Amino acid sequence: MMARRLALVAVFVLASIIEVRVNAAKNDHKKSLVHSGPVAEPPDCVVQNSFPCAVQISSKKHWLWTWPQGRVEFSPGTVVILKSPGDLKIVRGELILYSTSGGAWLRTLFGDVAVSDGILLVRREEDEGAVEITTLRGEAQIFPKGGKENLFVPAGYRNWLGAVEANGEAGSGIPQAANKERCLKVWAELFRGEKPDFFSFANDFHSSWMRAVESAGDLHRELIARTIASMEAERAEQARLREIRERESRKLRALFRRKNYLE
């Protein structure tokens, strides 16, 4: 109970931090993108809302991109390619993607991520390569490049996508509980909405995170059990194939001996 109270106090403190940022965001909206926007290629694609549009956010500024069904809050230094409203590719950096029922797509080098009526925190450090996806609200669906199965990341969880492996599939991890402290810190820094909305989102995320922490142990045990069962099934299949090969080899040797004896 004490831990829950402390967590809620932390959320309240973070909510108060964003008041200044909310006011700054309102002022930013009054400025022209020509003067306050990011570096873009083609140069006028942001202002003209044309696609595709490669964007590099200033290393000292945040940036907000909106469309009728959602928005993206970018951290300084982030590089993305805007493909169409609600569809973008992250090259490096960090962002928070908000989507309503209209849905949104996030593209990566290693696969795609879809979200409908949810909020995602996405990070890719250039030197790390892998893309980390944390679901703050709703549920994300990950489509690894070359993969046969999709991955689901419920609210309160995180997962990652990495380089394509020898089997032709992009690497991915086991869903884990989100890094709550870091998520709330980044969220408060990037948030460009109303303070009550942030407080509501943060409380919902805290509840989802608590459930994720409680169920993470069971999930890991289940995944480990599945892995062990898969390994045992693979060993059994290999043993069966060895037995077939040895049986065929014995038949060939017996046939060879009979032929030699008859000759």
Tab-separated table of C-alpha atoms in Angstrom:
chain	number	residue	atom	x	y	z
A	1	MET	CA	0.000	0.000	0.000
A	2	MET	CA	2.860	2.387	0.883
A	3	ALA	CA	4.585	1.613	-2.440
A	4	ARG	CA	1.385	2.407	-4.321
A	5	ARG	CA	1.008	5.724	-2.485
A	6	LEU	CA	4.616	6.670	-3.236
A	7	ALA	CA	4.116	5.767	-6.896
A	8	LEU	CA	1.020	7.950	-7.123
A	9	VAL	CA	2.890	10.817	-5.454
A	10	ALA	CA	5.638	10.425	-8.061
A	11	VAL	CA	3.040	10.608	-10.828
A	12	PHE	CA	1.609	13.785	-9.283
A	13	VAL	CA	5.059	15.385	-9.110
A	14	LEU	CA	5.726	14.523	-12.742
A	15	ALA	CA	2.346	15.926	-13.691
A	16	SER	CA	3.225	19.234	-12.075
A	17	ILE	CA	6.521	19.314	-13.983
A	18	ILE	CA	4.717	19.384	-17.319
A	19	GLU	CA	2.725	22.555	-16.577
A	20	VAL	CA	5.548	24.723	-17.880
A	21	ARG	CA	5.934	22.458	-20.919
A	22	VAL	CA	2.205	22.605	-21.677
A	23	ASN	CA	2.285	26.399	-21.666
A	24	ALA	CA	5.398	26.379	-23.845
A	25	ALA	CA	3.714	23.990	-26.272
A	26	LYS	CA	0.739	26.310	-26.626
A	27	ASN	CA	3.093	29.159	-27.465
A	28	ASP	CA	5.000	26.985	-29.935
A	29	HIS	CA	1.795	26.260	-31.839
A	30	LYS	CA	1.476	29.971	-32.540
A	31	LYS	CA	4.831	30.044	-34.330
A	32	SER	CA	5.341	29.138	-37.955
A	33	LEU	CA	6.979	25.810	-38.719
A	34	VAL	CA	9.276	27.732	-41.048
A	35	HIS	CA	10.921	29.337	-38.001
A	36	SER	CA	10.570	26.682	-35.288
A	37	GLY	CA	10.292	23.405	-37.172
A	38	PRO	CA	12.900	20.689	-37.707
A	39	VAL	CA	15.294	20.224	-40.599
A	40	ALA	CA	13.390	18.473	-43.394
A	41	GLU	CA	14.063	16.954	-46.799
A	42	PRO	CA	12.537	17.989	-49.162
A	43	PRO	CA	12.969	21.372	-47.436
A	44	ASP	CA	9.280	22.398	-47.465
A	45	CYS	CA	7.678	18.980	-46.922
A	46	VAL	CA	6.711	19.704	-43.293
A	47	VAL	CA	5.126	23.060	-44.104
A	48	GLN	CA	3.395	21.722	-47.203
A	49	ASN	CA	2.406	18.463	-45.480
A	50	SER	CA	3.805	16.403	-48.381
A	51	PHE	CA	5.161	12.857	-48.192
A	52	PRO	CA	7.542	11.154	-47.854
A	53	CYS	CA	9.246	13.688	-45.607
A	54	ALA	CA	12.576	13.039	-43.857
A	55	VAL	CA	12.799	14.972	-40.592
A	56	GLN	CA	15.616	15.619	-38.126
A	57	ILE	CA	14.582	17.258	-34.867
A	58	SER	CA	16.903	19.903	-33.421
A	59	SER	CA	19.234	18.602	-30.710
A	60	LYS	CA	17.878	21.272	-28.351
A	61	LYS	CA	14.152	21.241	-29.161
A	62	HIS	CA	11.157	18.949	-28.924
A	63	TRP	CA	8.701	18.710	-31.794
A	64	LEU	CA	5.047	17.774	-32.196
A	65	TRP	CA	3.528	16.249	-35.350
A	66	THR	CA	-0.252	15.900	-35.536
A	67	TRP	CA	-2.941	14.513	-37.825
A	68	PRO	CA	-6.709	14.150	-37.273
A	69	GLN	CA	-6.476	10.742	-35.549
A	70	GLY	CA	-3.331	11.180	-33.497
A	71	ARG	CA	-0.015	12.852	-32.789
A	72	VAL	CA	3.664	12.128	-32.176
A	73	GLU	CA	5.856	13.874	-29.604
A	74	PHE	CA	9.549	13.767	-30.558
A	75	SER	CA	12.588	14.087	-28.325
A	76	PRO	CA	15.504	16.312	-29.425
A	77	GLY	CA	17.791	14.786	-32.045
A	78	THR	CA	15.258	12.237	-33.300
A	79	VAL	CA	15.355	11.340	-36.999
A	80	VAL	CA	12.252	9.939	-38.729
A	81	ILE	CA	10.664	9.590	-42.136
A	82	LEU	CA	7.029	10.702	-42.297
A	83	LYS	CA	5.374	8.442	-44.875
A	84	SER	CA	1.774	9.652	-44.560
A	85	PRO	CA	-0.525	10.854	-41.753
A	86	GLY	CA	-0.269	8.242	-38.998
A	87	ASP	CA	2.542	6.356	-40.725
A	88	LEU	CA	6.210	7.013	-39.961
A	89	LYS	CA	9.578	5.270	-39.797
A	90	ILE	CA	12.018	5.791	-36.929
A	91	VAL	CA	15.692	6.026	-37.863
A	92	ARG	CA	17.019	6.968	-34.451
A	93	GLY	CA	15.913	8.749	-31.300
A	94	GLU	CA	12.824	8.583	-29.115
A	95	LEU	CA	9.170	9.423	-29.578
A	96	ILE	CA	5.724	8.938	-28.097
A	97	LEU	CA	2.999	7.943	-30.546
A	98	TYR	CA	-0.676	8.589	-29.757
A	99	SER	CA	-3.350	6.949	-31.894
A	100	THR	CA	-7.133	6.872	-31.766
A	101	SER	CA	-9.332	4.167	-33.289
A	102	GLY	CA	-8.083	5.283	-36.709
A	103	GLY	CA	-4.841	3.424	-36.009
A	104	ALA	CA	-1.212	4.261	-36.743
A	105	TRP	CA	1.886	2.498	-38.070
A	106	LEU	CA	5.476	2.785	-36.946
A	107	ARG	CA	8.019	1.353	-39.382
A	108	THR	CA	11.491	0.191	-38.388
A	109	LEU	CA	14.458	-1.437	-40.085
A	110	PHE	CA	13.495	-4.738	-38.430
A	111	GLY	CA	9.711	-4.803	-38.816
A	112	ASP	CA	6.533	-2.801	-38.288
A	113	VAL	CA	4.452	-1.845	-35.252
A	114	ALA	CA	0.706	-1.163	-35.314
A	115	VAL	CA	-1.380	0.524	-32.638
A	116	SER	CA	-5.040	1.485	-32.492
A	117	ASP	CA	-6.454	3.616	-29.685
A	118	GLY	CA	-3.209	3.488	-27.727
A	119	ILE	CA	0.037	5.215	-26.762
A	120	LEU	CA	3.549	3.902	-27.453
A	121	LEU	CA	6.991	4.984	-26.286
A	122	VAL	CA	9.530	3.990	-28.939
A	123	ARG	CA	13.303	4.313	-28.690
A	124	ARG	CA	16.186	3.458	-30.962
A	125	GLU	CA	19.731	4.375	-30.008
A	126	GLU	CA	21.947	4.540	-33.075
A	127	ASP	CA	24.782	2.589	-31.450
A	128	GLU	CA	22.447	-0.101	-30.053
A	129	GLY	CA	20.587	-0.902	-33.249
A	130	ALA	CA	17.561	-2.564	-31.645
A	131	VAL	CA	14.213	-0.779	-31.361
A	132	GLU	CA	12.473	-0.847	-27.966
A	133	ILE	CA	8.674	-0.605	-27.910
A	134	THR	CA	6.854	0.167	-24.655
A	135	THR	CA	3.056	0.267	-24.573
A	136	LEU	CA	1.858	3.037	-22.273
A	137	ARG	CA	-1.818	2.566	-23.112
A	138	GLY	CA	-3.790	0.086	-25.227
A	139	GLU	CA	-1.949	-2.683	-27.061
A	140	ALA	CA	0.765	-2.756	-29.720
A	141	GLN	CA	1.139	-5.427	-32.373
A	142	ILE	CA	4.640	-6.099	-33.709
A	143	PHE	CA	5.283	-7.639	-37.120
A	144	PRO	CA	8.945	-8.787	-37.157
A	145	LYS	CA	10.579	-8.782	-40.584
A	146	GLY	CA	10.530	-12.324	-41.980
A	147	GLY	CA	8.604	-13.583	-38.942
A	148	LYS	CA	5.785	-16.118	-39.073
A	149	GLU	CA	4.036	-14.869	-35.934
A	150	ASN	CA	3.080	-11.410	-34.696
A	151	LEU	CA	3.962	-10.233	-31.204
A	152	PHE	CA	1.572	-8.457	-28.848
A	153	VAL	CA	2.703	-5.896	-26.275
A	154	PRO	CA	-0.076	-4.966	-23.804
A	155	ALA	CA	-0.034	-1.797	-21.712
A	156	GLY	CA	2.664	-1.884	-19.047
A	157	TYR	CA	4.971	-4.129	-21.099
A	158	ARG	CA	7.937	-3.593	-23.416
A	159	ASN	CA	9.639	-5.649	-26.108
A	160	TRP	CA	12.249	-5.081	-28.789
A	161	LEU	CA	13.072	-5.739	-32.423
A	162	GLY	CA	16.627	-6.366	-33.608
A	163	ALA	CA	18.697	-7.341	-36.616
A	164	VAL	CA	17.584	-10.110	-38.970
A	165	GLU	CA	19.148	-13.400	-37.875
A	166	ALA	CA	20.440	-16.412	-39.822
A	167	ASN	CA	16.925	-17.871	-40.081
A	168	GLY	CA	15.754	-14.782	-41.967
A	169	GLU	CA	13.671	-13.432	-39.074
A	170	ALA	CA	14.254	-10.225	-37.148
A	171	GLY	CA	15.333	-10.793	-33.571
A	172	SER	CA	12.836	-10.096	-30.795
A	173	GLY	CA	12.670	-10.497	-27.049
A	174	ILE	CA	10.406	-11.814	-24.329
A	175	PRO	CA	7.788	-9.276	-23.148
A	176	GLN	CA	8.905	-7.647	-19.898
A	177	ALA	CA	7.399	-5.159	-17.488
A	178	ALA	CA	8.129	-1.599	-18.596
A	179	ASN	CA	10.770	0.580	-16.961
A	180	LYS	CA	8.155	2.670	-15.197
A	181	GLU	CA	10.416	5.373	-13.754
A	182	ARG	CA	12.114	6.077	-17.068
A	183	CYS	CA	8.829	5.990	-19.000
A	184	LEU	CA	7.177	8.553	-16.731
A	185	LYS	CA	10.241	10.811	-16.833
A	186	VAL	CA	10.419	10.813	-20.642
A	187	TRP	CA	6.647	11.123	-20.942
A	188	ALA	CA	6.550	14.194	-18.697
A	189	GLU	CA	9.363	15.806	-20.684
A	190	LEU	CA	7.713	15.246	-24.072
A	191	PHE	CA	4.032	15.676	-23.186
A	192	ARG	CA	2.254	18.381	-25.170
A	193	GLY	CA	-1.309	18.037	-23.925
A	194	GLU	CA	-3.373	19.195	-20.975
A	195	LYS	CA	-2.170	18.437	-17.446
A	196	PRO	CA	-5.336	16.495	-16.405
A	197	ASP	CA	-4.901	14.242	-19.444
A	198	PHE	CA	-1.323	13.430	-18.484
A	199	PHE	CA	-2.338	12.694	-14.905
A	200	SER	CA	-5.082	10.326	-16.151
A	201	PHE	CA	-2.750	8.600	-18.633
A	202	ALA	CA	-0.019	8.207	-16.007
A	203	ASN	CA	-2.402	6.684	-13.464
A	204	ASP	CA	-3.705	4.186	-16.023
A	205	PHE	CA	-0.139	3.308	-17.011
A	206	HIS	CA	0.824	2.768	-13.370
A	207	SER	CA	-2.075	0.322	-12.937
A	208	SER	CA	-1.105	-1.538	-16.116
A	209	TRP	CA	2.517	-1.664	-14.988
A	210	MET	CA	1.506	-3.131	-11.613
A	211	ARG	CA	-0.410	-5.906	-13.380
A	212	ALA	CA	2.547	-6.501	-15.693
A	213	VAL	CA	4.933	-6.853	-12.752
A	214	GLU	CA	2.596	-9.322	-11.062
A	215	SER	CA	2.136	-11.459	-14.165
A	216	ALA	CA	5.661	-11.160	-15.596
A	217	GLY	CA	6.921	-14.034	-13.447
A	218	ASP	CA	4.143	-16.341	-14.661
A	219	LEU	CA	4.741	-15.253	-18.257
A	220	HIS	CA	8.458	-15.987	-18.038
A	221	ARG	CA	7.803	-19.398	-16.502
A	222	GLU	CA	5.329	-20.215	-19.271
A	223	LEU	CA	7.746	-19.092	-21.985
A	224	ILE	CA	10.586	-21.082	-20.420
A	225	ALA	CA	8.342	-24.157	-20.232
A	226	ARG	CA	7.425	-23.715	-23.907
A	227	THR	CA	11.098	-23.349	-24.836
A	228	ILE	CA	12.043	-26.491	-22.922
A	229	ALA	CA	9.164	-28.416	-24.502
A	230	SER	CA	10.235	-27.208	-27.947
A	231	MET	CA	13.831	-28.263	-27.301
A	232	GLU	CA	12.712	-31.679	-26.079
A	233	ALA	CA	10.501	-32.107	-29.140
A	234	GLU	CA	13.444	-31.146	-31.356
A	235	ARG	CA	15.689	-33.669	-29.613
A	236	ALA	CA	13.039	-36.359	-29.993
A	237	GLU	CA	12.716	-35.577	-33.706
A	238	GLN	CA	16.488	-35.708	-34.169
A	239	ALA	CA	16.603	-39.063	-32.367
A	240	ARG	CA	13.826	-40.388	-34.615
A	241	LEU	CA	15.701	-39.281	-37.735
A	242	ARG	CA	18.924	-40.870	-36.465
A	243	GLU	CA	17.100	-44.133	-35.872
A	244	ILE	CA	15.698	-44.064	-39.424
A	245	ARG	CA	19.138	-43.348	-40.888
A	246	GLU	CA	20.744	-46.132	-38.846
A	247	ARG	CA	17.994	-48.586	-39.819
A	248	GLU	CA	18.449	-47.753	-43.508
A	249	SER	CA	22.208	-48.050	-43.123
A	250	ARG	CA	21.845	-51.514	-41.565
A	251	LYS	CA	19.607	-52.592	-44.430
A	252	LEU	CA	22.164	-51.392	-46.980
A	253	ARG	CA	25.009	-53.172	-45.197
A	254	ALA	CA	23.000	-56.392	-45.012
A	255	LEU	CA	22.136	-56.130	-48.698
A	256	PHE	CA	25.781	-55.508	-49.553
A	257	ARG	CA	26.901	-58.575	-47.599
A	258	ARG	CA	24.296	-60.781	-49.241
A	259	LYS	CA	25.307	-59.608	-52.694
A	260	ASN	CA	28.953	-60.280	-51.960
A	261	TYR	CA	28.165	-63.743	-50.603
A	262	LEU	CA	26.107	-64.632	-53.665
A	263	GLU	CA	28.896	-63.434	-55.917
